[in-house]
Amino acid sequence: MYKEPYHFSLQRFIEPEQFEALKDYVSDLPTPVLLIDVEKIRQKYRELNQSFPMAQIYYAVKANPQDSVVNMLESEGSNFDIASRYELDQMLRLGISPDRLSYGNTIKKPSDIKYFYDHGVRMFVTDSENDLKNISLLAPGSRILFRILTEGTGADWPLSRKFGSHSDVIYYLILQAQQLGLQPYGISFHVGSQQRDIGQWDDAIARCKYLFDAAWEEGIELKMINLGGGFPASYVDPTYGVAEYAAEILRFIEEDFGDNMPQLILEPGRSLVADCGIIVSEIINITRKSKNNLYLWVYLDVGKFGGMIETIDESIKFPIYFDREGMADEIILAGPTCDSMDILYENYKYHMPDTAMPGDKVYIFTTGAYTQSYSSVNFNGFPPLRAEILPKHIRL
Ligand SMILES: *Cc1c(COP(=O)(O)O)cnc(C)c1O
């Protein structure tokens, strides 16, 4: 079989000097470990803020709930989108004022609504009549954002089918909210995470415009659009940058709303934190399962249950670097647990230099989002993915 030299564009993800410093730093760290560059998250936050100067940012805490990440974003002026009373407890513990919080989860128990209201939260997102009625009883007078359904087309990690309702239902909920003494405040949507088709915002914004107009005819003035998350991070497949996303999205809004610009909210998760984390892992074993198999099986000490759940259906393709030179083997990558689902990539073939050996460290880039917060507690006895903040002299 003809082989090519192993190639990986390391400098797309880290400066070569920084990589040397990183290697030094991790040489005696136990693996797997997630290392987070908080200063880089700060830069990403500022970049997003500059690209959307008129929008308020509500960081989606679930992407990376580390206290130090939340604290830093608070100091930069961020607000927070939270989804459970446990995230609320964390925000309150960190001293974040409830007027900087939005309860963005449409799936909530009455007792959750009461808990949020009792702790001062006054912004709620809904997509159903039962939930709206519960909010009117337990969080009277609150601001309501109505979540519309989007298709999730074009997203590497679509999540929208579960959330939101069609405009016909939402229209009715807006009128009902007014009657129930709530403040029908705006429309929210999420076009799907790692959304690579900017045009998806165009469709959703057009639906917002339709609902703004329909509500206005009934004497209700909606004021806000929540543009959701979905902004990109740098995985194997390149995307446009946040500035390009912003320019296009703002143009869509201007086309529909002209001088009557609504207030805007963003709820970034992935795009703020993914590029700012790296998982350092170790090769446990490399095997060929029969003499004539084309592919090597490579087992890492991190897998689906240890933080890489977004490899389900090979949806998110993390950039994976083997720090050796040699000819490239095509590999199947799997995690360390005794569950046959714990295979990372089988259809999409990653490359590994043929000089790689068990015991080598492996560098998995763009792992700052949806990794540690997703890792299992005790499956096969493996502890959840450990995370550390990188010392300031090493930058991703
Ligand atoms: C998860 C989530 C986000 C963040 O999405 P990203 O694609 O990671 O930016 C934003 N809003 C809501 C309601 C979410 O559930």
Short mmCIF file of C-alpha atoms in Angstrom, two decimals, residues 168-333:
data_model
loop_
_atom_site.label_atom_id
_atom_site.label_comp_id
_atom_site.label_asym_id
_atom_site.label_seq_id
_atom_site.Cartn_x
_atom_site.Cartn_y
_atom_site.Cartn_z
CA ASP A 168 -48.49 29.38 14.61
CA VAL A 169 -48.15 28.10 18.19
CA ILE A 170 -45.80 30.92 19.16
CA TYR A 171 -48.18 33.59 17.88
CA TYR A 172 -50.90 32.23 20.13
CA LEU A 173 -48.50 32.06 23.12
CA ILE A 174 -47.56 35.73 22.64
CA LEU A 175 -51.20 36.80 22.89
CA GLN A 176 -51.74 34.51 25.85
CA ALA A 177 -48.68 35.83 27.70
CA GLN A 178 -50.11 39.35 27.45
CA GLN A 179 -53.45 38.17 28.87
CA LEU A 180 -51.69 36.35 31.71
CA GLY A 181 -49.95 39.54 32.82
CA LEU A 182 -46.47 38.56 31.61
CA GLN A 183 -44.27 40.76 29.41
CA PRO A 184 -44.08 39.23 25.92
CA TYR A 185 -40.59 40.52 25.19
CA GLY A 186 -39.05 38.86 22.16
CA ILE A 187 -38.26 35.83 20.03
CA SER A 188 -35.40 33.43 20.49
CA PHE A 189 -33.97 30.65 18.38
CA HIS A 190 -30.91 28.45 18.01
CA VAL A 191 -29.90 27.46 14.49
CA GLY A 192 -27.86 24.44 15.65
CA SER A 193 -24.41 24.24 17.16
CA GLN A 194 -21.30 24.63 14.97
CA GLN A 195 -23.61 26.02 12.30
CA ARG A 196 -21.64 26.35 9.09
CA ASP A 197 -24.40 27.85 6.95
CA ILE A 198 -24.79 31.53 7.89
CA GLY A 199 -27.97 31.66 5.78
CA GLN A 200 -29.78 29.73 8.52
CA TRP A 201 -29.92 32.96 10.55
CA ASP A 202 -31.61 34.68 7.58
CA ASP A 203 -34.56 32.26 7.67
CA ALA A 204 -34.92 32.50 11.44
CA ILE A 205 -34.73 36.31 11.46
CA ALA A 206 -37.41 36.47 8.75
CA ARG A 207 -39.66 34.40 11.01
CA CYS A 208 -38.97 36.80 13.89
CA LYS A 209 -40.00 39.71 11.66
CA TYR A 210 -43.24 37.95 10.78
CA LEU A 211 -44.03 37.43 14.49
CA PHE A 212 -43.05 41.01 15.43
CA ASP A 213 -45.51 42.29 12.79
CA ALA A 214 -48.28 39.88 13.76
CA ALA A 215 -47.95 40.81 17.45
CA TRP A 216 -47.86 44.53 16.62
CA GLU A 217 -51.22 44.22 14.88
CA GLU A 218 -52.60 43.00 18.20
CA GLY A 219 -51.05 45.94 20.03
CA ILE A 220 -48.07 44.01 21.42
CA GLU A 221 -44.61 45.43 20.87
CA LEU A 222 -41.92 42.75 20.86
CA LYS A 223 -38.51 44.26 21.54
CA MET A 224 -35.82 41.62 21.41
CA ILE A 225 -34.32 38.89 19.23
CA ASN A 226 -32.17 36.23 20.85
CA LEU A 227 -29.88 35.04 18.05
CA GLY A 228 -28.79 31.99 20.04
CA GLY A 229 -25.48 30.21 19.74
CA GLY A 230 -24.19 28.23 16.80
CA PHE A 231 -21.11 30.35 16.11
CA PRO A 232 -18.17 28.28 15.01
CA ALA A 233 -14.97 26.87 16.50
CA SER A 234 -11.93 25.55 14.59
CA TYR A 235 -12.29 21.82 14.14
CA VAL A 236 -10.93 19.72 11.25
CA ASP A 237 -13.19 21.44 8.72
CA PRO A 238 -12.52 25.18 8.49
CA THR A 239 -15.30 27.77 8.83
CA TYR A 240 -15.63 31.52 8.45
CA GLY A 241 -14.65 33.61 11.45
CA VAL A 242 -17.03 35.29 13.86
CA ALA A 243 -16.57 38.68 12.14
CA GLU A 244 -17.94 37.28 8.87
CA TYR A 245 -20.87 35.73 10.71
CA ALA A 246 -21.62 39.04 12.40
CA ALA A 247 -21.48 41.09 9.19
CA GLU A 248 -23.91 38.76 7.43
CA ILE A 249 -26.30 38.39 10.35
CA LEU A 250 -26.47 42.14 10.95
CA ARG A 251 -27.21 42.63 7.26
CA PHE A 252 -30.09 40.12 7.49
CA ILE A 253 -31.52 42.02 10.46
CA GLU A 254 -31.23 45.39 8.70
CA GLU A 255 -32.92 44.02 5.61
CA ASP A 256 -35.91 42.88 7.66
CA PHE A 257 -36.12 45.54 10.35
CA GLY A 258 -34.63 48.69 8.74
CA ASP A 259 -34.39 51.51 11.28
CA ASN A 260 -36.47 49.62 13.84
CA MET A 261 -33.56 47.53 15.07
CA PRO A 262 -34.67 45.22 17.86
CA GLN A 263 -32.52 44.68 20.96
CA LEU A 264 -30.19 41.76 20.34
CA ILE A 265 -28.95 38.94 22.54
CA LEU A 266 -26.31 36.33 21.70
CA GLU A 267 -25.87 33.05 23.56
CA PRO A 268 -22.47 31.76 22.52
CA GLY A 269 -21.09 28.62 24.06
CA ARG A 270 -18.82 26.72 21.71
CA SER A 271 -17.38 29.72 19.86
CA LEU A 272 -16.07 31.30 23.07
CA VAL A 273 -14.48 28.30 24.72
CA ALA A 274 -13.83 25.41 22.29
CA ASP A 275 -10.63 26.80 20.76
CA CYS A 276 -9.32 27.58 24.24
CA GLY A 277 -8.98 24.01 25.48
CA ILE A 278 -6.73 21.07 24.65
CA ILE A 279 -7.01 17.49 25.88
CA VAL A 280 -3.72 15.74 26.41
CA SER A 281 -4.20 12.00 26.14
CA GLU A 282 -1.99 8.93 25.86
CA ILE A 283 -1.94 6.01 23.45
CA ILE A 284 -2.74 2.85 25.40
CA ASN A 285 -2.38 0.41 22.54
CA ILE A 286 -2.01 0.08 18.76
CA THR A 287 -3.18 -3.13 17.13
CA ARG A 288 -3.93 -4.72 13.78
CA LYS A 289 -6.84 -7.10 14.13
CA SER A 290 -5.90 -9.40 11.30
CA LYS A 291 -2.81 -9.76 9.18
CA ASN A 292 -4.40 -8.14 6.15
CA ASN A 293 -6.40 -5.38 7.81
CA LEU A 294 -5.78 -2.00 6.27
CA TYR A 295 -6.49 -0.12 9.43
CA LEU A 296 -4.83 0.02 12.78
CA TRP A 297 -6.88 0.27 15.91
CA VAL A 298 -5.56 2.94 18.25
CA TYR A 299 -6.84 3.05 21.83
CA LEU A 300 -6.54 6.30 23.75
CA ASP A 301 -7.00 6.94 27.46
CA VAL A 302 -9.85 9.35 26.64
CA GLY A 303 -13.07 8.37 24.87
CA LYS A 304 -16.76 9.03 24.51
CA PHE A 305 -17.43 8.69 28.25
CA GLY A 306 -14.42 10.71 29.30
CA GLY A 307 -15.50 13.91 27.58
CA MET A 308 -15.60 13.22 23.84
CA ILE A 309 -19.31 12.49 23.54
CA GLU A 310 -19.59 14.90 20.60
CA THR A 311 -17.89 12.24 18.47
CA ILE A 312 -21.31 10.53 18.37
CA ASP A 313 -22.05 9.90 14.69
CA GLU A 314 -18.60 11.45 14.15
CA SER A 315 -20.40 14.80 14.28
CA ILE A 316 -17.58 16.90 15.66
CA LYS A 317 -14.17 16.12 14.19
CA PHE A 318 -11.57 17.18 16.71
CA PRO A 319 -8.09 17.98 15.38
CA ILE A 320 -5.82 15.24 16.77
CA TYR A 321 -2.05 15.58 16.70
CA PHE A 322 0.56 12.84 17.09
CA ASP A 323 3.94 14.39 17.85
CA ARG A 324 6.13 12.21 15.65
CA GLU A 325 7.31 12.08 12.07
CA GLY A 326 6.82 9.16 9.77
CA MET A 327 4.59 7.78 7.06
CA ALA A 328 0.85 8.08 7.66
CA ASP A 329 -1.25 5.10 8.70
CA GLU A 330 -5.02 5.28 8.53
CA ILE A 331 -6.47 4.49 11.93
CA ILE A 332 -9.62 3.74 13.83
CA LEU A 333 -9.64 5.62 17.13
#
